[in-house]
Amino acid sequence: SNTLHIVGGGMAGSEAAWQAAQAGVDVVIHEMRPRVGTFAHQTGNLAEMVCSNSFRSDDSEQNAVGLLHWEMRAANGLIMSAADAHRLPAGGALAVDRNPFSETVTERLKAHPRVSVSYEEIDSLPDEGQWIIATGPLTSSALGAAIQAETGAEALAFFDAIAPIVYAESIDMSKAWMQSRYDKGETEEERTAYLNCPMDREQYEAFIDALLAADKTEFHEGETAGYFDGCLPIEVMAERGRETLRHGPMKPVGLTNPHQPEVKAHAIVQLRRDNKLGTLFNIVGFQTKMKYGAQTDVLRMIPGLEQARFARLGGIHRNTFLNSPTLLDTQMRLKSKPNIRFAGQITGVEGYVESAAMGLLAGRMAAAEIQGRALTAPPGTTATGALVTHITGGAEARTFQPMNVNFGLFPPVEGLRGGRRGRKDRYKAYTDRAKDDWTAWLAAAEGMAEGMAGTL
Ligand code: FAD
């Protein structure tokens, strides 16, 4: 049949349904709420915002998430149009009146002649038909088990343990240096995968004090601490003993500081390249529940990171997500079952806006496939394209953790000056390029769809 089935009517599923229906495809949304709940959702509405009511920055010239807003608006996104309709005053951020927002999304989808909603939990991966799975970070356990059976236990995570990610250009290389532990690595790529930041005893002790004193987030109800083995937050390690970190992620062995070859470091913080572009580095083993403000203060105590800017801060959450770089093709299809696409947070993006954007793309791709045309992914120079490129291959699969949109995912624009002023110019250059490329991609996609309609 030519019907598209979407499992999960959240941010991604709702947008996917809208896009496919607007393209002329019949859609059934299968949503388990209100029959089966999650620990975070409160209502039976589609596209419920589970926590904050913010879509973050709306600045499409200087901010990557603002650019994503712009791209979704240009593509007639339902999530953006409902958010704009229920916008609350919040300076440069797009804050949303959450209940009217999700009611509007629900009503507009239900009113669409091509959309129907079936309130049921789906607990297996269908063998036939076109499907999009967009069940989010709180995917029901039965479906989670079915996905795990298909993909293998290692390829589906139930928690994220996110180490902070730093923009490479903001690391002070007069203090840090590039070296893998014991100079391991066969290729140039492997040997340039690590940066190191040294600490003397005094710096280490001050760092531990700050870590112990920092404000931390409590776990949500329904989150268990059972996943702790192997990914303890650094502050919990520090609580277990002042030397624990020095024997764990901060061990000063197998590394020589070329800036001070005669001095033995007391502790060393390692950063690992986080994307193929080499623009982002994560701090190895530094998953943390420190609050964001405290986190930047504490992390900037690390020598070399005094001026660090963060593409994302660390966290630990209940989060079901795939190892997309190994499992999904560039059409967001499961390689082993190509009648199934994934979209939203379960693909390893992070955030309401990013999830909706991946729904937008998956909905359009599925509709195109049903209608017998091919829709290639948008170029990696656009925000949507940068995200999908990251999750379907740009990210390091071995250490894959959920990602929010940021300029570190974009191919660099060459020939621009450094420094703060330079950064503003660079971000503007990124967003100008993205808008041109997104507009051209949309026009090509829509031209193709019209061409098809003409032949039918
Ligand atoms: P969801 O919006 O969660 O939608 C998934 C839908 O699938 C749900 O409606 C669910 O009921 C349904 N479903 C699940 N399993 C099944 C099944 N087997 N059959 C049928 N239906 C099913 N992001 C932010 O930007 N800001 C925040 O403040 C924020 N806070 C968060 C707080 C928590 C506690 C969590 C868990 C996540 C938070 N996120 C936040 C992250 C994330 O961006 C949101 O969860 C976002 O809603 C993800 O969109 P989605 O469409 O992928 O999933």
PDB file of C-alpha atoms in Angstrom, residues 128-398:
ATOM      1  CA  GLU A 128       6.270  -4.595   5.173  1.00  0.00           C
ATOM      2  CA  GLY A 129       5.059  -1.152   4.225  1.00  0.00           C
ATOM      3  CA  GLN A 130       6.777   2.198   4.617  1.00  0.00           C
ATOM      4  CA  TRP A 131       7.424   3.147   8.230  1.00  0.00           C
ATOM      5  CA  ILE A 132       9.084   5.924  10.197  1.00  0.00           C
ATOM      6  CA  ILE A 133       9.970   5.186  13.811  1.00  0.00           C
ATOM      7  CA  ALA A 134      10.015   8.435  15.785  1.00  0.00           C
ATOM      8  CA  THR A 135       9.443   7.191  19.300  1.00  0.00           C
ATOM      9  CA  GLY A 136      11.941   9.496  20.941  1.00  0.00           C
ATOM     10  CA  PRO A 137      14.161   9.308  24.001  1.00  0.00           C
ATOM     11  CA  LEU A 138      11.460   7.483  25.968  1.00  0.00           C
ATOM     12  CA  THR A 139      10.654   4.769  23.428  1.00  0.00           C
ATOM     13  CA  SER A 140       8.471   2.121  25.087  1.00  0.00           C
ATOM     14  CA  SER A 141      10.408  -0.850  26.399  1.00  0.00           C
ATOM     15  CA  ALA A 142       8.715  -3.410  24.131  1.00  0.00           C
ATOM     16  CA  LEU A 143       9.664  -1.496  21.007  1.00  0.00           C
ATOM     17  CA  GLY A 144      13.129  -0.800  22.435  1.00  0.00           C
ATOM     18  CA  ALA A 145      13.622  -4.555  22.852  1.00  0.00           C
ATOM     19  CA  ALA A 146      12.484  -5.183  19.268  1.00  0.00           C
ATOM     20  CA  ILE A 147      14.926  -2.588  17.938  1.00  0.00           C
ATOM     21  CA  GLN A 148      17.696  -4.062  20.028  1.00  0.00           C
ATOM     22  CA  ALA A 149      16.941  -7.551  18.694  1.00  0.00           C
ATOM     23  CA  GLU A 150      17.273  -6.212  15.149  1.00  0.00           C
ATOM     24  CA  THR A 151      20.335  -4.001  15.614  1.00  0.00           C
ATOM     25  CA  GLY A 152      22.280  -5.780  18.344  1.00  0.00           C
ATOM     26  CA  ALA A 153      22.586  -4.733  21.970  1.00  0.00           C
ATOM     27  CA  GLU A 154      25.598  -2.474  21.418  1.00  0.00           C
ATOM     28  CA  ALA A 155      23.851  -0.402  18.771  1.00  0.00           C
ATOM     29  CA  LEU A 156      20.985   0.884  20.925  1.00  0.00           C
ATOM     30  CA  ALA A 157      21.647   2.906  24.052  1.00  0.00           C
ATOM     31  CA  PHE A 158      19.129   3.595  26.819  1.00  0.00           C
ATOM     32  CA  PHE A 159      21.082   6.410  28.430  1.00  0.00           C
ATOM     33  CA  ASP A 160      23.303   9.099  27.077  1.00  0.00           C
ATOM     34  CA  ALA A 161      26.460   9.978  28.961  1.00  0.00           C
ATOM     35  CA  ILE A 162      27.553  13.122  27.266  1.00  0.00           C
ATOM     36  CA  ALA A 163      31.008  14.501  27.752  1.00  0.00           C
ATOM     37  CA  PRO A 164      31.299  18.235  27.034  1.00  0.00           C
ATOM     38  CA  ILE A 165      32.289  19.109  23.470  1.00  0.00           C
ATOM     39  CA  VAL A 166      34.675  21.989  22.785  1.00  0.00           C
ATOM     40  CA  TYR A 167      35.259  23.930  19.566  1.00  0.00           C
ATOM     41  CA  ALA A 168      38.801  23.034  18.482  1.00  0.00           C
ATOM     42  CA  GLU A 169      39.602  26.632  17.586  1.00  0.00           C
ATOM     43  CA  SER A 170      38.931  27.784  21.167  1.00  0.00           C
ATOM     44  CA  ILE A 171      41.591  25.482  22.685  1.00  0.00           C
ATOM     45  CA  ASP A 172      44.857  27.199  23.650  1.00  0.00           C
ATOM     46  CA  MET A 173      47.507  25.159  21.828  1.00  0.00           C
ATOM     47  CA  SER A 174      50.337  26.999  23.618  1.00  0.00           C
ATOM     48  CA  LYS A 175      49.301  24.853  26.620  1.00  0.00           C
ATOM     49  CA  ALA A 176      47.633  21.823  25.046  1.00  0.00           C
ATOM     50  CA  TRP A 177      49.302  19.432  22.625  1.00  0.00           C
ATOM     51  CA  MET A 178      48.338  16.727  20.176  1.00  0.00           C
ATOM     52  CA  GLN A 179      49.368  13.184  21.038  1.00  0.00           C
ATOM     53  CA  SER A 180      47.688   9.820  21.486  1.00  0.00           C
ATOM     54  CA  ARG A 181      48.521   7.860  24.632  1.00  0.00           C
ATOM     55  CA  TYR A 182      51.716   5.841  24.084  1.00  0.00           C
ATOM     56  CA  ASP A 183      51.682   7.326  20.561  1.00  0.00           C
ATOM     57  CA  LYS A 184      49.229   4.638  19.527  1.00  0.00           C
ATOM     58  CA  GLY A 185      47.683   4.804  16.101  1.00  0.00           C
ATOM     59  CA  GLU A 186      48.575   3.586  12.669  1.00  0.00           C
ATOM     60  CA  THR A 187      47.307   6.446  10.587  1.00  0.00           C
ATOM     61  CA  GLU A 188      47.712  10.197  10.641  1.00  0.00           C
ATOM     62  CA  GLU A 189      44.019  10.411  11.486  1.00  0.00           C
ATOM     63  CA  GLU A 190      44.480   8.260  14.596  1.00  0.00           C
ATOM     64  CA  ARG A 191      47.612  10.099  15.713  1.00  0.00           C
ATOM     65  CA  THR A 192      45.837  13.470  15.486  1.00  0.00           C
ATOM     66  CA  ALA A 193      42.754  12.235  17.320  1.00  0.00           C
ATOM     67  CA  TYR A 194      43.784  13.455  20.797  1.00  0.00           C
ATOM     68  CA  LEU A 195      44.632  16.737  22.484  1.00  0.00           C
ATOM     69  CA  ASN A 196      46.037  16.861  26.016  1.00  0.00           C
ATOM     70  CA  CYS A 197      45.833  19.459  28.785  1.00  0.00           C
ATOM     71  CA  PRO A 198      48.328  19.125  31.668  1.00  0.00           C
ATOM     72  CA  MET A 199      47.725  19.972  35.349  1.00  0.00           C
ATOM     73  CA  ASP A 200      50.201  20.391  38.180  1.00  0.00           C
ATOM     74  CA  ARG A 201      49.321  19.269  41.716  1.00  0.00           C
ATOM     75  CA  GLU A 202      47.954  22.647  42.771  1.00  0.00           C
ATOM     76  CA  GLN A 203      45.741  22.949  39.696  1.00  0.00           C
ATOM     77  CA  TYR A 204      44.461  19.413  40.199  1.00  0.00           C
ATOM     78  CA  GLU A 205      43.557  20.004  43.863  1.00  0.00           C
ATOM     79  CA  ALA A 206      41.770  23.257  43.017  1.00  0.00           C
ATOM     80  CA  PHE A 207      39.903  21.476  40.225  1.00  0.00           C
ATOM     81  CA  ILE A 208      38.728  18.693  42.565  1.00  0.00           C
ATOM     82  CA  ASP A 209      37.556  21.292  45.125  1.00  0.00           C
ATOM     83  CA  ALA A 210      35.572  23.125  42.452  1.00  0.00           C
ATOM     84  CA  LEU A 211      34.068  19.888  41.174  1.00  0.00           C
ATOM     85  CA  LEU A 212      32.921  18.855  44.637  1.00  0.00           C
ATOM     86  CA  ALA A 213      31.426  22.280  45.332  1.00  0.00           C
ATOM     87  CA  ALA A 214      29.678  22.722  41.947  1.00  0.00           C
ATOM     88  CA  ASP A 215      25.883  22.772  41.555  1.00  0.00           C
ATOM     89  CA  LYS A 216      24.555  19.508  40.162  1.00  0.00           C
ATOM     90  CA  THR A 217      21.278  18.425  38.604  1.00  0.00           C
ATOM     91  CA  GLU A 218      19.246  15.757  40.357  1.00  0.00           C
ATOM     92  CA  PHE A 219      18.032  12.743  38.431  1.00  0.00           C
ATOM     93  CA  HIS A 220      14.464  12.763  37.134  1.00  0.00           C
ATOM     94  CA  GLU A 221      11.978  10.434  38.681  1.00  0.00           C
ATOM     95  CA  GLY A 222      11.977   7.243  36.637  1.00  0.00           C
ATOM     96  CA  GLU A 223      15.667   7.505  35.816  1.00  0.00           C
ATOM     97  CA  THR A 224      17.630   4.838  37.579  1.00  0.00           C
ATOM     98  CA  ALA A 225      21.275   4.925  38.461  1.00  0.00           C
ATOM     99  CA  GLY A 226      21.782   1.348  37.298  1.00  0.00           C
ATOM    100  CA  TYR A 227      23.692   2.400  34.200  1.00  0.00           C
ATOM    101  CA  PHE A 228      26.422   3.923  36.271  1.00  0.00           C
ATOM    102  CA  ASP A 229      29.038   1.245  35.731  1.00  0.00           C
ATOM    103  CA  GLY A 230      31.404   2.492  33.088  1.00  0.00           C
ATOM    104  CA  CYS A 231      30.057   6.011  32.804  1.00  0.00           C
ATOM    105  CA  LEU A 232      30.193   7.566  36.252  1.00  0.00           C
ATOM    106  CA  PRO A 233      29.873  11.338  36.283  1.00  0.00           C
ATOM    107  CA  ILE A 234      33.237  12.956  37.076  1.00  0.00           C
ATOM    108  CA  GLU A 235      31.861  14.570  40.231  1.00  0.00           C
ATOM    109  CA  VAL A 236      30.775  11.143  41.530  1.00  0.00           C
ATOM    110  CA  MET A 237      34.277   9.839  40.826  1.00  0.00           C
ATOM    111  CA  ALA A 238      35.710  12.802  42.742  1.00  0.00           C
ATOM    112  CA  GLU A 239      33.370  12.085  45.657  1.00  0.00           C
ATOM    113  CA  ARG A 240      34.717   8.549  45.837  1.00  0.00           C
ATOM    114  CA  GLY A 241      38.208   9.876  46.474  1.00  0.00           C
ATOM    115  CA  ARG A 242      40.376  12.841  45.553  1.00  0.00           C
ATOM    116  CA  GLU A 243      42.763  10.587  43.607  1.00  0.00           C
ATOM    117  CA  THR A 244      40.089   8.636  41.685  1.00  0.00           C
ATOM    118  CA  LEU A 245      40.155  10.895  38.628  1.00  0.00           C
ATOM    119  CA  ARG A 246      43.939  10.791  38.507  1.00  0.00           C
ATOM    120  CA  HIS A 247      43.658   7.014  38.159  1.00  0.00           C
ATOM    121  CA  GLY A 248      40.748   7.306  35.721  1.00  0.00           C
ATOM    122  CA  PRO A 249      40.120   9.787  32.905  1.00  0.00           C
ATOM    123  CA  MET A 250      42.842  12.185  34.128  1.00  0.00           C
ATOM    124  CA  LYS A 251      45.705   9.693  34.377  1.00  0.00           C
ATOM    125  CA  PRO A 252      49.008  11.333  33.404  1.00  0.00           C
ATOM    126  CA  VAL A 253      50.632   8.342  31.703  1.00  0.00           C
ATOM    127  CA  GLY A 254      51.910   7.639  28.203  1.00  0.00           C
ATOM    128  CA  LEU A 255      52.060  11.323  27.284  1.00  0.00           C
ATOM    129  CA  THR A 256      54.872  13.891  27.061  1.00  0.00           C
ATOM    130  CA  ASN A 257      54.182  17.598  27.046  1.00  0.00           C
ATOM    131  CA  PRO A 258      56.337  19.159  24.285  1.00  0.00           C
ATOM    132  CA  HIS A 259      55.906  22.606  25.884  1.00  0.00           C
ATOM    133  CA  GLN A 260      57.594  21.356  29.080  1.00  0.00           C
ATOM    134  CA  PRO A 261      59.230  17.984  28.308  1.00  0.00           C
ATOM    135  CA  GLU A 262      61.163  17.905  31.607  1.00  0.00           C
ATOM    136  CA  VAL A 263      58.093  18.378  33.847  1.00  0.00           C
ATOM    137  CA  LYS A 264      55.937  15.371  34.723  1.00  0.00           C
ATOM    138  CA  ALA A 265      52.278  16.390  34.780  1.00  0.00           C
ATOM    139  CA  HIS A 266      50.295  15.531  37.917  1.00  0.00           C
ATOM    140  CA  ALA A 267      47.143  14.894  35.876  1.00  0.00           C
ATOM    141  CA  ILE A 268      46.205  15.153  32.209  1.00  0.00           C
ATOM    142  CA  VAL A 269      42.826  15.853  30.680  1.00  0.00           C
ATOM    143  CA  GLN A 270      42.432  14.299  27.229  1.00  0.00           C
ATOM    144  CA  LEU A 271      40.201  15.510  24.436  1.00  0.00           C
ATOM    145  CA  ARG A 272      39.249  13.343  21.509  1.00  0.00           C
ATOM    146  CA  ARG A 273      38.291  14.457  18.033  1.00  0.00           C
ATOM    147  CA  ASP A 274      34.503  14.257  17.801  1.00  0.00           C
ATOM    148  CA  ASN A 275      33.853  14.656  14.074  1.00  0.00           C
ATOM    149  CA  LYS A 276      35.646  13.949  10.834  1.00  0.00           C
ATOM    150  CA  LEU A 277      36.003  17.674  10.136  1.00  0.00           C
ATOM    151  CA  GLY A 278      38.190  17.965  13.263  1.00  0.00           C
ATOM    152  CA  THR A 279      36.356  21.097  14.409  1.00  0.00           C
ATOM    153  CA  LEU A 280      35.003  19.526  17.618  1.00  0.00           C
ATOM    154  CA  PHE A 281      36.715  17.704  20.493  1.00  0.00           C
ATOM    155  CA  ASN A 282      35.047  15.943  23.432  1.00  0.00           C
ATOM    156  CA  ILE A 283      36.630  15.789  26.873  1.00  0.00           C
ATOM    157  CA  VAL A 284      37.258  12.091  27.348  1.00  0.00           C
ATOM    158  CA  GLY A 285      35.379  10.501  30.247  1.00  0.00           C
ATOM    159  CA  PHE A 286      33.979  13.821  31.463  1.00  0.00           C
ATOM    160  CA  GLN A 287      30.260  13.014  31.503  1.00  0.00           C
ATOM    161  CA  THR A 288      28.745  15.105  34.257  1.00  0.00           C
ATOM    162  CA  LYS A 289      25.531  16.190  35.961  1.00  0.00           C
ATOM    163  CA  MET A 290      26.936  19.619  36.858  1.00  0.00           C
ATOM    164  CA  LYS A 291      24.572  22.459  36.004  1.00  0.00           C
ATOM    165  CA  TYR A 292      25.516  24.313  32.844  1.00  0.00           C
ATOM    166  CA  GLY A 293      26.786  27.510  34.508  1.00  0.00           C
ATOM    167  CA  ALA A 294      28.890  25.576  37.011  1.00  0.00           C
ATOM    168  CA  GLN A 295      30.134  23.306  34.255  1.00  0.00           C
ATOM    169  CA  THR A 296      31.668  26.063  32.133  1.00  0.00           C
ATOM    170  CA  ASP A 297      33.283  27.628  35.219  1.00  0.00           C
ATOM    171  CA  VAL A 298      34.837  24.349  36.349  1.00  0.00           C
ATOM    172  CA  LEU A 299      35.948  23.194  32.892  1.00  0.00           C
ATOM    173  CA  ARG A 300      37.640  26.514  32.129  1.00  0.00           C
ATOM    174  CA  MET A 301      39.956  25.803  35.067  1.00  0.00           C
ATOM    175  CA  ILE A 302      41.628  23.175  32.854  1.00  0.00           C
ATOM    176  CA  PRO A 303      44.874  24.611  31.435  1.00  0.00           C
ATOM    177  CA  GLY A 304      44.339  25.210  27.719  1.00  0.00           C
ATOM    178  CA  LEU A 305      40.573  25.499  28.108  1.00  0.00           C
ATOM    179  CA  GLU A 306      40.493  28.913  29.811  1.00  0.00           C
ATOM    180  CA  GLN A 307      38.792  30.418  26.737  1.00  0.00           C
ATOM    181  CA  ALA A 308      36.994  27.252  25.680  1.00  0.00           C
ATOM    182  CA  ARG A 309      33.689  27.579  23.910  1.00  0.00           C
ATOM    183  CA  PHE A 310      31.379  24.610  24.122  1.00  0.00           C
ATOM    184  CA  ALA A 311      29.421  23.123  21.240  1.00  0.00           C
ATOM    185  CA  ARG A 312      27.535  21.217  23.896  1.00  0.00           C
ATOM    186  CA  LEU A 313      27.828  20.734  27.614  1.00  0.00           C
ATOM    187  CA  GLY A 314      27.846  17.386  29.370  1.00  0.00           C
ATOM    188  CA  GLY A 315      24.901  15.510  30.779  1.00  0.00           C
ATOM    189  CA  ILE A 316      23.457  12.123  31.622  1.00  0.00           C
ATOM    190  CA  HIS A 317      19.852  11.340  30.779  1.00  0.00           C
ATOM    191  CA  ARG A 318      17.436   8.557  30.059  1.00  0.00           C
ATOM    192  CA  ASN A 319      17.661   8.491  26.278  1.00  0.00           C
ATOM    193  CA  THR A 320      17.003   5.727  23.797  1.00  0.00           C
ATOM    194  CA  PHE A 321      19.106   6.268  20.695  1.00  0.00           C
ATOM    195  CA  LEU A 322      20.640   4.309  17.864  1.00  0.00           C
ATOM    196  CA  ASN A 323      24.219   4.149  16.762  1.00  0.00           C
ATOM    197  CA  SER A 324      23.022   5.833  13.594  1.00  0.00           C
ATOM    198  CA  PRO A 325      26.420   6.196  11.895  1.00  0.00           C
ATOM    199  CA  THR A 326      26.594   2.403  11.624  1.00  0.00           C
ATOM    200  CA  LEU A 327      22.890   1.562  11.276  1.00  0.00           C
ATOM    201  CA  LEU A 328      21.294   4.158   8.992  1.00  0.00           C
ATOM    202  CA  ASP A 329      21.909   4.942   5.334  1.00  0.00           C
ATOM    203  CA  THR A 330      21.944   8.515   4.000  1.00  0.00           C
ATOM    204  CA  GLN A 331      18.171   8.192   3.431  1.00  0.00           C
ATOM    205  CA  MET A 332      17.730   7.618   7.194  1.00  0.00           C
ATOM    206  CA  ARG A 333      16.680   4.017   6.492  1.00  0.00           C
ATOM    207  CA  LEU A 334      17.697   1.083   8.615  1.00  0.00           C
ATOM    208  CA  LYS A 335      20.260  -0.665   6.427  1.00  0.00           C
ATOM    209  CA  SER A 336      19.044  -4.110   7.515  1.00  0.00           C
ATOM    210  CA  LYS A 337      15.333  -3.248   6.990  1.00  0.00           C
ATOM    211  CA  PRO A 338      15.095  -0.431   4.468  1.00  0.00           C
ATOM    212  CA  ASN A 339      11.295  -0.193   4.704  1.00  0.00           C
ATOM    213  CA  ILE A 340      11.909   1.482   8.068  1.00  0.00           C
ATOM    214  CA  ARG A 341      13.241   4.982   8.560  1.00  0.00           C
ATOM    215  CA  PHE A 342      14.118   6.532  11.892  1.00  0.00           C
ATOM    216  CA  ALA A 343      13.619  10.163  12.824  1.00  0.00           C
ATOM    217  CA  GLY A 344      13.903  12.438  15.845  1.00  0.00           C
ATOM    218  CA  GLN A 345      15.864  12.057  19.009  1.00  0.00           C
ATOM    219  CA  ILE A 346      16.161   8.274  18.577  1.00  0.00           C
ATOM    220  CA  THR A 347      18.536   8.923  15.647  1.00  0.00           C
ATOM    221  CA  GLY A 348      20.997  10.643  17.975  1.00  0.00           C
ATOM    222  CA  VAL A 349      20.110  14.266  17.575  1.00  0.00           C
ATOM    223  CA  GLU A 350      19.254  16.219  20.696  1.00  0.00           C
ATOM    224  CA  GLY A 351      16.515  18.790  21.251  1.00  0.00           C
ATOM    225  CA  TYR A 352      12.976  19.648  20.209  1.00  0.00           C
ATOM    226  CA  VAL A 353      14.075  21.605  17.153  1.00  0.00           C
ATOM    227  CA  GLU A 354      16.657  19.094  15.947  1.00  0.00           C
ATOM    228  CA  SER A 355      14.151  16.258  16.417  1.00  0.00           C
ATOM    229  CA  ALA A 356      11.499  18.104  14.414  1.00  0.00           C
ATOM    230  CA  ALA A 357      14.048  18.842  11.668  1.00  0.00           C
ATOM    231  CA  MET A 358      14.917  15.157  11.337  1.00  0.00           C
ATOM    232  CA  GLY A 359      11.176  14.431  11.157  1.00  0.00           C
ATOM    233  CA  LEU A 360      10.794  16.990   8.404  1.00  0.00           C
ATOM    234  CA  LEU A 361      13.489  15.337   6.359  1.00  0.00           C
ATOM    235  CA  ALA A 362      12.383  11.739   6.995  1.00  0.00           C
ATOM    236  CA  GLY A 363       8.769  12.640   6.119  1.00  0.00           C
ATOM    237  CA  ARG A 364       9.823  14.182   2.832  1.00  0.00           C
ATOM    238  CA  MET A 365      12.175  11.316   1.994  1.00  0.00           C
ATOM    239  CA  ALA A 366       9.530   8.675   2.746  1.00  0.00           C
ATOM    240  CA  ALA A 367       6.917  10.530   0.703  1.00  0.00           C
ATOM    241  CA  ALA A 368       9.333  10.799  -2.222  1.00  0.00           C
ATOM    242  CA  GLU A 369      10.113   7.089  -2.052  1.00  0.00           C
ATOM    243  CA  ILE A 370       6.399   6.177  -2.000  1.00  0.00           C
ATOM    244  CA  GLN A 371       5.823   8.421  -5.002  1.00  0.00           C
ATOM    245  CA  GLY A 372       8.686   6.859  -6.910  1.00  0.00           C
ATOM    246  CA  ARG A 373      11.094   9.779  -6.877  1.00  0.00           C
ATOM    247  CA  ALA A 374      14.380  10.099  -5.035  1.00  0.00           C
ATOM    248  CA  LEU A 375      15.060  12.913  -2.636  1.00  0.00           C
ATOM    249  CA  THR A 376      18.735  13.290  -1.820  1.00  0.00           C
ATOM    250  CA  ALA A 377      19.684  14.663   1.580  1.00  0.00           C
ATOM    251  CA  PRO A 378      20.251  18.430   1.727  1.00  0.00           C
ATOM    252  CA  PRO A 379      23.892  19.517   1.484  1.00  0.00           C
ATOM    253  CA  GLY A 380      26.014  19.482   4.645  1.00  0.00           C
ATOM    254  CA  THR A 381      26.330  23.274   4.397  1.00  0.00           C
ATOM    255  CA  THR A 382      22.714  23.645   5.620  1.00  0.00           C
ATOM    256  CA  ALA A 383      21.742  23.123   9.263  1.00  0.00           C
ATOM    257  CA  THR A 384      19.421  20.228   8.437  1.00  0.00           C
ATOM    258  CA  GLY A 385      22.038  18.736   6.120  1.00  0.00           C
ATOM    259  CA  ALA A 386      24.848  19.179   8.661  1.00  0.00           C
ATOM    260  CA  LEU A 387      22.821  17.292  11.268  1.00  0.00           C
ATOM    261  CA  VAL A 388      21.812  14.411   9.016  1.00  0.00           C
ATOM    262  CA  THR A 389      25.341  14.148   7.625  1.00  0.00           C
ATOM    263  CA  HIS A 390      26.671  13.971  11.178  1.00  0.00           C
ATOM    264  CA  ILE A 391      24.355  11.196  12.337  1.00  0.00           C
ATOM    265  CA  THR A 392      24.545   9.116   9.157  1.00  0.00           C
ATOM    266  CA  GLY A 393      28.311   9.101   8.851  1.00  0.00           C
ATOM    267  CA  GLY A 394      30.150  12.273   9.894  1.00  0.00           C
ATOM    268  CA  ALA A 395      30.266  11.371  13.592  1.00  0.00           C
ATOM    269  CA  GLU A 396      32.710   8.922  15.116  1.00  0.00           C
ATOM    270  CA  ALA A 397      30.605   5.762  15.464  1.00  0.00           C
ATOM    271  CA  ARG A 398      32.606   4.322  18.352  1.00  0.00           C
TER     272      ARG A 398
END
